[in-house]
Coordinates of C-alpha atoms (C1' of nucleotides) in Angstrom, one line a residue:
Chain A
M71 CA 0.0 0.0 0.0
S72 CA 1.6 3.2 -1.1
Q73 CA 1.8 6.1 1.4
D74 CA 0.1 8.7 -0.8
K75 CA -2.8 6.5 -1.8
S76 CA -6.0 8.4 -1.5
A77 CA -9.2 7.1 0.1
I78 CA -11.3 7.9 -2.9
S79 CA -10.7 6.3 -6.3
P80 CA -10.7 7.6 -8.9
R81 CA -9.3 11.0 -8.0
R82 CA -10.9 14.2 -9.0
E83 CA -8.7 14.8 -12.0
E84 CA -9.1 11.3 -13.3
D85 CA -12.9 11.1 -13.5
F86 CA -14.8 13.8 -11.7
P87 CA -18.4 12.3 -12.0
E88 CA -17.2 8.9 -10.8
W89 CA -15.2 10.6 -8.0
Y90 CA -18.4 12.4 -6.9
Q91 CA -20.4 9.3 -6.6
Q92 CA -17.6 7.6 -4.7
V93 CA -17.5 10.5 -2.2
V94 CA -21.2 10.3 -1.6
R95 CA -20.8 6.6 -1.0
A96 CA -17.6 6.7 1.1
A97 CA -19.1 9.5 3.3
D98 CA -22.2 7.4 3.7
M99 CA -24.5 10.3 2.8
A100 CA -26.9 8.7 0.4
E101 CA -27.5 5.8 -1.9
N102 CA -29.7 5.0 -4.9
S103 CA -33.0 3.4 -3.9
E104 CA -35.0 0.7 -5.6
V105 CA -37.2 3.5 -7.0
R106 CA -35.9 4.9 -10.2
G107 CA -34.3 8.3 -9.8
C108 CA -35.0 8.4 -6.0
M109 CA -32.4 8.3 -3.4
V110 CA -32.2 7.2 0.2
I111 CA -30.7 10.0 2.2
K112 CA -28.7 8.4 5.0
P113 CA -28.2 10.0 8.4
W114 CA -24.9 11.7 7.6
G115 CA -26.4 13.3 4.5
Y116 CA -29.7 14.1 6.1
G117 CA -27.9 15.7 9.0
L118 CA -26.6 18.3 6.6
W119 CA -30.1 18.9 5.3
E120 CA -31.3 19.3 8.9
N121 CA -28.7 22.0 9.5
I122 CA -29.6 23.7 6.2
Q123 CA -33.2 23.7 7.3
K124 CA -32.5 25.0 10.7
Q125 CA -30.2 27.7 9.7
L126 CA -32.1 28.9 6.7
D127 CA -35.4 28.8 8.5
V128 CA -34.0 31.3 11.0
K129 CA -33.2 33.7 8.1
F130 CA -36.7 33.2 6.7
K131 CA -38.3 34.1 10.0
E132 CA -36.0 37.1 10.4
T133 CA -37.2 38.4 7.1
G134 CA -40.9 38.0 8.2
H135 CA -41.9 34.7 6.7
V136 CA -43.9 31.9 8.3
N137 CA -44.1 28.3 7.4
A138 CA -47.1 26.4 6.2
Y139 CA -47.9 23.2 4.4
F140 CA -49.8 22.5 1.2
P141 CA -50.9 19.2 -0.5
L142 CA -48.5 16.9 -2.3
L143 CA -51.2 16.3 -5.0
I144 CA -52.2 19.1 -7.4
P145 CA -55.3 18.8 -9.5
L146 CA -54.3 18.5 -13.1
S147 CA -56.5 21.5 -14.1
Y148 CA -54.4 23.7 -11.8
L149 CA -51.3 23.2 -13.9
E150 CA -53.3 24.2 -17.0
K151 CA -53.9 27.7 -15.6
E152 CA -50.6 29.3 -16.5
A153 CA -49.6 28.4 -20.1
E154 CA -45.8 28.8 -19.9
H155 CA -45.7 27.2 -16.5
A156 CA -47.7 24.2 -17.7
E157 CA -45.5 23.7 -20.7
G158 CA -42.3 24.0 -18.7
F159 CA -43.2 21.2 -16.4
A160 CA -45.3 19.0 -18.8
T161 CA -42.6 16.5 -19.6
E162 CA -41.6 15.7 -16.0
C163 CA -44.8 15.1 -14.1
A164 CA -45.8 12.0 -12.2
V165 CA -49.6 11.6 -12.5
V166 CA -51.9 9.9 -10.0
T167 CA -54.9 8.4 -11.8
H168 CA -56.4 5.8 -9.4
H169 CA -57.3 5.8 -5.7
R170 CA -57.6 2.1 -4.8
L171 CA -56.2 -1.3 -5.5
E172 CA -57.9 -4.7 -5.8
A173 CA -56.1 -7.8 -4.6
Q174 CA -56.3 -10.5 -7.2
K175 CA -55.2 -14.1 -6.2
Q176 CA -53.1 -15.6 -8.9
P177 CA -53.2 -19.3 -9.8
D178 CA -49.6 -19.7 -8.4
G179 CA -50.8 -18.5 -5.0
T180 CA -49.3 -15.0 -5.3
T181 CA -51.3 -11.8 -5.1
K182 CA -51.4 -9.1 -7.7
M183 CA -52.6 -5.6 -6.9
I184 CA -54.7 -4.1 -9.7
P185 CA -55.4 -0.3 -9.7
T186 CA -59.1 0.4 -9.7
G187 CA -61.2 3.4 -8.9
E188 CA -60.1 5.7 -11.6
L189 CA -60.1 9.4 -10.6
A190 CA -62.4 11.7 -12.5
E191 CA -59.6 14.3 -12.5
P192 CA -56.0 13.0 -12.2
F193 CA -53.7 14.6 -9.7
V194 CA -50.1 15.6 -10.4
I195 CA -47.5 15.0 -7.8
R196 CA -46.2 18.6 -7.3
P197 CA -43.2 19.5 -9.3
T198 CA -43.5 22.9 -7.6
S199 CA -46.5 24.5 -5.8
E200 CA -47.2 27.8 -7.4
T201 CA -50.6 26.8 -8.6
I202 CA -52.0 25.2 -5.5
I203 CA -50.5 27.8 -3.2
G204 CA -51.9 30.4 -5.6
A205 CA -55.4 28.9 -5.2
A206 CA -55.0 29.2 -1.4
F207 CA -53.8 32.8 -1.7
A208 CA -56.8 33.6 -3.8
R209 CA -59.0 32.6 -0.9
W210 CA -57.0 34.4 1.7
V211 CA -56.6 37.7 0.1
E212 CA -59.4 40.2 -0.1
S213 CA -58.0 43.5 0.8
Y214 CA -54.6 45.3 0.6
R215 CA -54.6 44.8 4.4
D216 CA -54.2 41.1 3.8
L217 CA -50.9 41.8 2.1
P218 CA -48.1 41.0 2.0
L219 CA -48.5 37.3 2.4
L220 CA -45.1 35.8 3.2
I221 CA -45.3 32.0 3.3
N222 CA -42.7 29.3 3.1
Q223 CA -43.0 25.5 3.0
W224 CA -40.5 22.8 3.5
A225 CA -41.5 19.9 1.3
N226 CA -40.7 17.2 -1.2
V227 CA -41.4 17.6 -4.9
M228 CA -41.2 15.3 -7.8
R229 CA -39.8 16.0 -11.3
W230 CA -39.4 13.0 -13.5
E231 CA -35.9 13.8 -14.7
M232 CA -34.3 11.9 -17.5
R233 CA -30.9 11.5 -15.9
P234 CA -30.9 11.5 -12.2
R235 CA -27.7 11.9 -10.1
L236 CA -27.6 11.7 -6.3
F237 CA -28.4 15.1 -4.7
L238 CA -27.8 17.0 -7.9
R239 CA -30.8 15.9 -9.8
T240 CA -33.2 13.3 -8.3
A241 CA -36.8 12.5 -9.3
E242 CA -37.9 13.3 -5.8
F243 CA -36.1 15.9 -3.8
L244 CA -36.4 18.0 -0.7
W245 CA -36.6 21.7 -0.8
Q246 CA -38.1 24.8 0.6
E247 CA -40.3 27.0 -1.6
G248 CA -41.2 30.5 -0.5
H249 CA -44.3 32.0 -2.0
T250 CA -45.3 35.6 -1.4
A251 CA -48.0 38.0 -2.6
H252 CA -47.7 41.8 -2.6
E253 CA -49.6 44.9 -3.2
T254 CA -47.2 46.4 -5.7
A255 CA -44.7 45.4 -8.3
E256 CA -42.0 47.3 -6.5
E257 CA -42.6 45.5 -3.2
A258 CA -42.7 42.1 -4.9
M259 CA -39.4 42.9 -6.7
S260 CA -37.7 43.9 -3.5
E261 CA -38.9 40.7 -1.9
T262 CA -37.4 38.7 -4.8
K263 CA -34.1 40.5 -4.4
L264 CA -34.1 40.2 -0.7
M265 CA -34.4 36.4 -0.8
H266 CA -31.8 36.3 -3.6
K267 CA -29.5 38.0 -1.2
V268 CA -30.4 35.7 1.7
Y269 CA -29.3 32.8 -0.5
A270 CA -26.1 34.4 -1.6
D271 CA -25.2 35.2 2.0
F272 CA -26.2 31.8 3.2
L273 CA -24.1 30.0 0.6
R274 CA -21.1 32.2 1.4
D275 CA -21.3 32.4 5.2
H276 CA -22.7 28.9 6.0
L277 CA -21.8 26.6 3.1
A278 CA -18.5 28.4 2.5
I279 CA -19.3 28.6 -1.2
P280 CA -18.9 31.9 -3.0
V281 CA -21.6 32.7 -5.7
I282 CA -22.2 35.1 -8.5
P283 CA -25.6 36.6 -8.0
G284 CA -27.3 37.5 -11.2
E285 CA -30.4 37.4 -13.3
K286 CA -31.2 34.6 -15.8
T287 CA -31.7 35.3 -19.4
E288 CA -35.2 34.7 -20.9
N289 CA -34.1 31.3 -22.1
E290 CA -33.1 30.2 -18.7
R291 CA -36.0 31.7 -16.8
F292 CA -38.4 29.8 -14.6
P293 CA -41.5 28.9 -16.6
G294 CA -44.1 31.6 -16.0
A295 CA -41.7 34.1 -14.3
V296 CA -41.2 37.6 -15.4
S297 CA -37.6 37.5 -14.0
T298 CA -35.5 34.9 -12.4
F299 CA -32.6 35.6 -10.1
T300 CA -30.0 32.9 -9.5
V301 CA -26.9 32.3 -7.4
E302 CA -24.3 30.5 -9.5
A303 CA -21.4 28.6 -7.8
M304 CA -18.3 27.0 -9.4
V305 CA -17.4 23.5 -8.3
Q306 CA -14.1 21.8 -8.7
D307 CA -14.4 20.6 -12.3
R308 CA -15.0 24.3 -13.0
K309 CA -18.6 23.8 -14.1
A310 CA -21.4 26.1 -12.8
I311 CA -24.2 24.9 -10.6
Q312 CA -27.4 26.9 -10.0
A313 CA -27.6 26.7 -6.2
G314 CA -30.7 28.7 -5.6
T315 CA -33.3 30.8 -7.4
S316 CA -35.7 33.7 -6.7
H317 CA -38.4 34.5 -9.1
F318 CA -40.4 37.7 -9.7
L319 CA -43.6 36.3 -11.0
G320 CA -45.3 39.7 -11.9
Q321 CA -49.1 39.2 -12.0
N322 CA -48.9 36.0 -14.1
F323 CA -49.7 33.6 -11.4
A324 CA -52.1 36.0 -9.6
K325 CA -54.1 36.2 -12.8
A326 CA -54.0 32.5 -13.4
S327 CA -55.1 31.7 -9.8
G328 CA -57.3 34.8 -9.3
I329 CA -55.4 36.4 -6.4
Q330 CA -57.2 39.7 -6.3
F331 CA -57.7 42.4 -3.7
L332 CA -59.4 45.6 -3.2
G333 CA -56.7 48.3 -3.1
R334 CA -56.3 51.5 -1.3
D335 CA -57.9 53.2 -4.3
N336 CA -60.9 51.0 -3.9
Q337 CA -60.1 49.3 -7.2
R338 CA -60.0 45.5 -7.6
Q339 CA -56.6 44.4 -8.7
H340 CA -54.2 41.4 -9.0
A341 CA -51.5 40.8 -6.5
W342 CA -47.8 40.6 -7.4
T343 CA -46.2 37.4 -6.4
T344 CA -42.8 35.8 -5.9
S345 CA -41.4 32.4 -5.4
W346 CA -37.9 31.2 -4.3
G347 CA -36.2 28.0 -3.4
V348 CA -33.2 25.9 -2.6
S349 CA -33.1 22.1 -2.5
T350 CA -31.1 19.1 -1.5
R351 CA -29.0 20.0 -4.5
L352 CA -27.1 22.2 -2.1
I353 CA -25.6 19.1 -0.5
G354 CA -24.3 18.0 -3.9
T355 CA -23.0 21.5 -4.4
M356 CA -21.1 21.3 -1.1
I357 CA -19.6 18.0 -2.0
M358 CA -18.4 19.1 -5.4
A359 CA -17.2 22.4 -3.9
H360 CA -15.3 21.1 -0.9
A361 CA -14.5 17.4 -1.0
D362 CA -11.1 16.1 -1.9
D363 CA -9.5 12.8 -2.9
D364 CA -9.9 11.5 0.6
G365 CA -13.6 12.2 0.8
M366 CA -16.0 14.8 2.1
I367 CA -14.9 18.0 3.9
M368 CA -17.8 19.5 5.8
P369 CA -17.9 23.2 6.4
P370 CA -18.0 23.4 10.2
R371 CA -21.2 25.5 10.3
M372 CA -23.0 22.7 8.4
A373 CA -21.3 19.6 9.7
P374 CA -23.7 17.2 11.5
T375 CA -20.7 16.5 13.8
Q376 CA -18.1 19.2 14.1
I377 CA -15.7 17.4 16.3
V378 CA -15.2 13.6 16.7
I379 CA -13.3 12.4 19.7
L380 CA -11.4 9.1 19.1
P381 CA -10.4 7.3 22.2
V382 CA -7.1 5.6 21.8
T383 CA -7.3 2.4 23.9
P384 CA -4.1 0.3 23.4
K385 CA -4.5 -1.6 26.8
P386 CA -7.8 -3.1 28.0
D387 CA -7.0 -2.0 31.6
T388 CA -6.9 1.7 30.7
R389 CA -9.7 1.6 28.2
Q390 CA -12.5 2.7 30.5
E391 CA -10.3 5.5 31.9
V392 CA -9.7 6.8 28.4
I393 CA -13.3 6.6 27.4
D394 CA -14.4 8.5 30.5
A395 CA -11.8 11.2 29.8
C396 CA -13.1 11.5 26.3
E397 CA -16.7 11.8 27.4
A398 CA -15.7 14.4 29.9
L399 CA -13.9 16.4 27.2
A400 CA -17.0 16.1 25.0
T401 CA -19.3 17.4 27.8
T402 CA -17.0 20.3 28.3
L403 CA -16.9 21.1 24.6
R404 CA -20.7 21.0 24.4
T405 CA -20.9 23.9 26.8
Q406 CA -19.2 26.1 24.1
T407 CA -20.9 27.5 21.1
Y408 CA -19.8 28.2 17.5
A409 CA -21.9 30.4 15.2
G410 CA -24.6 30.6 17.9
E411 CA -25.1 26.9 18.3
P412 CA -23.7 24.4 20.9
L413 CA -20.7 22.5 19.6
R414 CA -21.7 19.2 17.9
V415 CA -19.4 16.6 19.4
H416 CA -19.3 12.9 19.0
V417 CA -17.2 10.3 20.9
D418 CA -16.6 7.3 18.7
K419 CA -16.5 4.5 21.3
R420 CA -17.0 1.6 18.8
D421 CA -14.7 -1.3 19.4
L422 CA -12.9 -1.0 16.1
Q423 CA -9.3 -0.4 15.2
G424 CA -8.2 3.2 15.5
G425 CA -7.1 3.5 11.9
T426 CA -10.4 2.2 10.6
K427 CA -12.3 4.7 12.6
N428 CA -10.0 7.5 11.8
W429 CA -10.4 6.9 8.0
E430 CA -14.1 6.7 8.3
W431 CA -14.3 10.1 9.8
I432 CA -11.9 11.5 7.2
K433 CA -14.1 10.2 4.5
K434 CA -17.1 11.7 6.2
G435 CA -15.4 15.0 6.4
V436 CA -15.8 15.8 10.0
P437 CA -13.9 19.2 10.5
L438 CA -11.9 18.2 13.6
R439 CA -10.7 14.9 14.8
V440 CA -9.4 14.6 18.4
E441 CA -7.5 11.6 19.6
M442 CA -6.9 11.0 23.3
G443 CA -5.1 8.1 24.8
P444 CA -3.5 7.1 28.1
R445 CA -0.4 9.1 27.5
D446 CA -2.4 12.2 26.7
I447 CA -4.4 11.9 29.9
T448 CA -1.1 11.9 31.8
S449 CA 0.3 14.8 29.8
R450 CA -3.0 16.7 29.7
S451 CA -2.9 16.9 25.9
V452 CA -4.8 15.9 22.9
A453 CA -3.9 15.2 19.2
V454 CA -5.9 17.4 16.9
S455 CA -6.3 16.8 13.1
R456 CA -8.0 19.3 10.8
R457 CA -9.8 17.8 7.9
D458 CA -8.9 20.8 5.7
A459 CA -5.2 20.0 6.2
G460 CA -3.3 16.9 5.1
V461 CA -4.7 13.6 6.3
K462 CA -1.5 12.8 8.1
G463 CA -1.3 16.1 9.9
K464 CA -1.7 15.9 13.6
E465 CA -0.9 18.4 16.2
I466 CA -0.4 17.6 19.9
V467 CA -1.7 20.5 22.0
G468 CA -2.5 21.0 25.6
K469 CA -6.1 20.1 26.4
E470 CA -6.7 23.5 28.0
D471 CA -5.3 25.3 25.0
F472 CA -7.5 23.2 22.8
L473 CA -10.6 24.0 24.7
R474 CA -9.7 27.7 24.6
N475 CA -9.0 27.7 20.9
V476 CA -11.5 25.2 19.5
T477 CA -14.1 27.6 18.2
E478 CA -11.4 29.6 16.6
L479 CA -10.1 26.4 14.9
L480 CA -13.6 25.7 13.6
H481 CA -13.7 29.2 12.3
E482 CA -10.4 28.8 10.6
V483 CA -11.5 25.6 8.8
Q484 CA -14.7 27.3 7.7
S485 CA -12.6 30.3 6.4
T486 CA -10.1 28.1 4.7
L487 CA -12.9 26.3 2.8
L488 CA -14.4 29.6 1.6
A489 CA -11.0 30.9 0.7
R490 CA -10.1 27.8 -1.3
A491 CA -13.4 27.8 -3.2
T492 CA -13.0 31.5 -3.9
A493 CA -9.5 31.1 -5.2
L494 CA -10.6 28.2 -7.4
R495 CA -13.4 30.3 -8.8
D496 CA -11.2 33.4 -9.4
E497 CA -8.4 31.4 -11.0
H498 CA -10.9 30.0 -13.5
T499 CA -12.9 33.2 -14.2
K500 CA -11.6 35.0 -17.3
K501 CA -12.6 38.1 -19.2
L502 CA -12.5 37.1 -22.8
E503 CA -13.2 39.2 -25.9
T504 CA -13.4 37.0 -29.1
M505 CA -15.1 33.9 -30.2
E506 CA -11.7 32.3 -30.8
E507 CA -10.8 32.8 -27.1
F508 CA -14.2 31.7 -26.0
V509 CA -14.0 28.4 -28.0
A510 CA -10.4 27.7 -26.9
F511 CA -11.4 28.3 -23.3
F512 CA -14.2 25.7 -23.4
T513 CA -12.4 23.1 -25.6
P514 CA -10.6 20.3 -23.7
K515 CA -7.1 19.5 -24.8
N516 CA -7.9 15.8 -24.8
A517 CA -11.3 15.3 -26.6
D518 CA -11.4 11.6 -25.9
K519 CA -11.0 11.9 -22.2
P520 CA -11.8 15.6 -21.3
E521 CA -9.8 17.0 -18.4
A522 CA -11.2 19.7 -16.2
H523 CA -11.2 22.8 -18.3
G524 CA -12.9 26.1 -18.9
G525 CA -14.6 27.9 -16.1
F526 CA -16.6 31.1 -16.0
A527 CA -16.1 33.2 -19.1
L528 CA -17.1 36.9 -18.7
M529 CA -18.2 37.9 -22.1
H530 CA -19.8 41.0 -23.7
W531 CA -23.2 39.9 -25.0
A532 CA -25.9 41.4 -27.1
G533 CA -27.1 38.3 -28.9
S534 CA -30.7 37.1 -29.4
N535 CA -32.3 34.1 -27.7
D536 CA -31.5 32.1 -30.9
D537 CA -27.9 33.1 -30.7
E538 CA -27.8 31.9 -27.1
D539 CA -29.3 28.6 -28.2
Q540 CA -26.7 28.2 -30.9
I541 CA -23.9 28.7 -28.5
A542 CA -25.4 26.1 -26.2
K543 CA -25.8 23.7 -29.1
D544 CA -22.3 24.1 -30.5
Y545 CA -20.3 24.3 -27.3
K546 CA -22.6 23.1 -24.4
V547 CA -22.0 26.4 -22.8
T548 CA -24.8 28.6 -21.5
I549 CA -25.3 32.0 -20.0
R550 CA -25.4 31.2 -16.3
C551 CA -26.4 34.7 -15.4
I552 CA -26.2 38.4 -16.1
P553 CA -24.4 39.3 -12.9
L554 CA -25.6 42.2 -10.7
G555 CA -22.3 43.6 -9.5
D556 CA -20.9 47.0 -10.7
E557 CA -17.7 45.3 -11.7
Y558 CA -19.4 43.6 -14.6
A559 CA -20.7 46.9 -16.1
E560 CA -18.4 48.2 -18.8
E561 CA -18.7 49.2 -22.5
G562 CA -17.7 46.6 -25.0
T563 CA -18.6 44.5 -28.0
C564 CA -20.6 41.3 -28.2
F565 CA -18.2 38.4 -29.0
M566 CA -20.8 36.8 -31.2
T567 CA -22.8 39.6 -33.0
G568 CA -20.3 42.5 -32.7
K569 CA -23.1 44.7 -31.4
P570 CA -22.3 47.1 -28.5
S571 CA -22.8 45.8 -25.0
A572 CA -22.9 47.6 -21.7
R573 CA -22.3 44.6 -19.4
R574 CA -20.5 41.3 -19.3
V575 CA -22.4 38.0 -18.7
V576 CA -21.2 34.8 -17.2
F577 CA -20.9 31.8 -19.6
A578 CA -20.1 28.3 -18.4
K579 CA -20.8 24.7 -18.7
S580 CA -23.2 23.7 -16.0
Y581 CA -24.9 21.0 -14.0
Chain B
rC172 C1' -36.6 9.4 -26.6
rG173 C1' -31.5 8.2 -29.2
rG174 C1' -26.4 5.8 -28.3
rG175 C1' -23.4 2.4 -25.1
rG176 C1' -23.1 -0.9 -20.9
rC177 C1' -24.9 -4.1 -17.1
rG178 C1' -28.2 -7.3 -14.0
rU179 C1' -24.3 -13.7 -10.2
rA180 C1' -23.4 -13.6 -1.8
rG181 C1' -24.4 -7.2 1.9
rC182 C1' -20.8 -4.4 -1.7
rU183 C1' -17.4 -4.7 -6.2
rC184 C1' -17.1 -8.2 -9.7
rA185 C1' -15.0 -13.1 -12.2
rG186 C1' -17.2 -17.3 -14.6
rC187 C1' -20.8 -17.1 -20.1
rC188 C1' -17.1 -17.2 -26.2
rU189 C1' -15.8 -23.4 -25.9
rG190 C1' -23.5 -25.7 -21.6
rG191 C1' -22.2 -30.5 -16.8
rU192 C1' -25.8 -27.6 -11.8
rA193 C1' -21.4 -21.4 -8.3
rG194 C1' -16.3 -18.5 -7.2
rA195 C1' -12.8 -14.2 -5.6
rG196 C1' -11.8 -9.7 -3.0
rC197 C1' -14.0 -6.5 0.4
rG198 C1' -17.7 -6.6 4.3
rC199 C1' -20.0 -9.7 8.2
rU200 C1' -19.7 -13.5 12.7
rU201 C1' -16.3 -16.2 16.1
rG202 C1' -11.5 -17.4 18.1
rC203 C1' -6.3 -16.3 18.6
rU204 C1' -2.4 -12.8 17.8
rU205 C1' -1.6 -7.6 17.2
rU206 C1' -2.7 -2.5 18.7
rG207 C1' -1.2 5.7 19.0
rG208 C1' -4.0 2.8 14.3
rG209 C1' -7.5 1.7 7.8
rA210 C1' -3.0 -5.3 10.9
rG211 C1' -2.3 -10.8 10.6
rC212 C1' -3.8 -16.0 10.9
rA213 C1' -7.8 -19.5 11.3
rA214 C1' -12.8 -21.1 11.0
rG215 C1' -17.8 -19.8 9.6
rA216 C1' -22.6 -17.7 7.8
rA217 C1' -24.4 -15.9 3.2
rG218 C1' -26.6 -16.6 -3.7
rU219 C1' -34.1 -20.1 -6.5
rC220 C1' -27.0 -16.5 -11.0
rG221 C1' -33.2 -9.9 -12.8
rU222 C1' -37.7 -12.4 -14.9
rG223 C1' -40.7 -15.5 -18.4
rA224 C1' -40.5 -18.9 -22.2
rG225 C1' -37.6 -21.9 -25.7
rU226 C1' -33.4 -25.3 -27.2
rU227 C1' -31.0 -29.5 -24.5
rC228 C1' -30.3 -35.6 -21.0
rG229 C1' -28.5 -31.1 -18.6
rA230 C1' -28.7 -23.7 -18.9
rA231 C1' -25.5 -18.5 -14.8
rU232 C1' -23.6 -20.1 -19.7
rC233 C1' -27.1 -20.7 -26.1
rU234 C1' -32.0 -18.2 -28.4
rC235 C1' -36.3 -14.9 -27.9
rG236 C1' -39.5 -11.7 -25.1
rC237 C1' -40.2 -8.7 -20.7
rC238 C1' -38.5 -5.8 -16.4
rG239 C1' -34.9 -2.9 -14.1
rC240 C1' -30.5 -0.1 -13.4
rC241 C1' -26.0 2.6 -14.8
rC242 C1' -23.2 5.8 -18.2
rC243 C1' -23.1 9.5 -22.6
rG244 C1' -26.7 13.0 -25.1
rA245 C1' -31.6 16.0 -25.5
rC246 C1' -34.7 18.2 -20.7
rC247 C1' -34.0 20.3 -15.9
rA248 C1' -32.9 22.6 -9.4

RNA sequence: CGGGGCGUAGCUCAGCCUGGUAGAGCGCUUGCUUUGGGAGCAAGAAGUCGUGAGUUCGAAUCUCGCCGCCCCGACCA
């Protein structure tokens, strides 16, 4: 066994998609289920989702939203109310057509269940809930005094995707969908932008992932939206991933669902609505952004367990003493807080070999590993390993020093991950001017076995929707967003049409 | 829906071309040894070989149908 063998095979540069799947498996976060396209989210993966929920929910509440829950099943006719929306989701809907089964005994003794009781109107398993929430809003809103309506729901949705991938694109996924209704267009737009910013901040400060906030082009817009805002992240194969979206829906859905109110001017009018969401895709994004060739690396703020304590028990007669000392250390640690939450500490008391346990936690990506054995008890020290540093790295520190610095250590790991992800993104973000440069940037050197290549190309753009489609078709590169920042505003010439352009857009290959 | 691949032990797969009724590694259980480390030795548990039919004395192996999954596209969070 060579010394520099990595825990995950293949490595990132050898085969990124396969590496990704191996990390998910090695970290024990999820597995494919017997149901096509649907995954089983295992505790270590679900723990991440719970932290996403907990921490985002605080932000939603802080910005005035409340949670509610709406049905899984949507009457088919509801989806027909908004034409663009209906068309957008038509090809990926699971449809419920029956409401009972009849048990039929077969000659061979087995039982077959035959669907009966056909529904007069089929239901669609929600691919998103604009229509059914819109119907509720229509009932709830009568006066401008009922507005704004600021609702969020944590739910599962189903989209019958052609090619599922764990966390990144599954047929069923977990998400939150915010739905709001407002008196004016301006108010709805500022809500859209507020939540867009909440997502960008959350990704950066909690997931340690920098994003480029921007607006989608018409081609990439949510079906039925007037404008769609996105946060785009770059992961380690330099592709873009849409990590969250916030939509300004204008009055489209209000008109489709009949959300009307009597205004201050005593005129009956349609409300202005928004919707916004992030999903379990965030977990896939975190993996692709932070994991390395030894497995997952959890950002401390999100890690289900931030510190794992590994008792080193070489002699049976000192075993209990060591375990007691580890438990005591854990208890002391749990009285401390990081980012406003008590430290999440686990003592791994399983009767396994130390090396086995150590590697398991490396692969799971727990931010800090702490080893304590008989000698450490005597010398009042602990051996601390940071997951963001080399796997072999281990620092012997005094226990008191460790207790004093532990939150700072977690903070450092968190910062390191953000700094790394930011450096990767910046290194592979290029301002390009010509079609030649553009094509070269996105063309792998080895066409048979493409290496990681490209990144974010900041281009001047003044093309049409068709031009955009053409680029997508020819190079598999799309406009990820029209970024909001001032640094992207500058006069230039569109690299495709030669027309003048006032702003650069972000082109990239994407998930 | 197109193109490729695959369904054999919990997992990864060999065996199939050249039919004779099941194997490896990892994992699991037990014992011994080892122990600041993903260890070693030994024993053991575990599979109606995706499914249905056909050919045959005999099918994991050959033929046909069906089902499912994975990968690469088109579609998408």
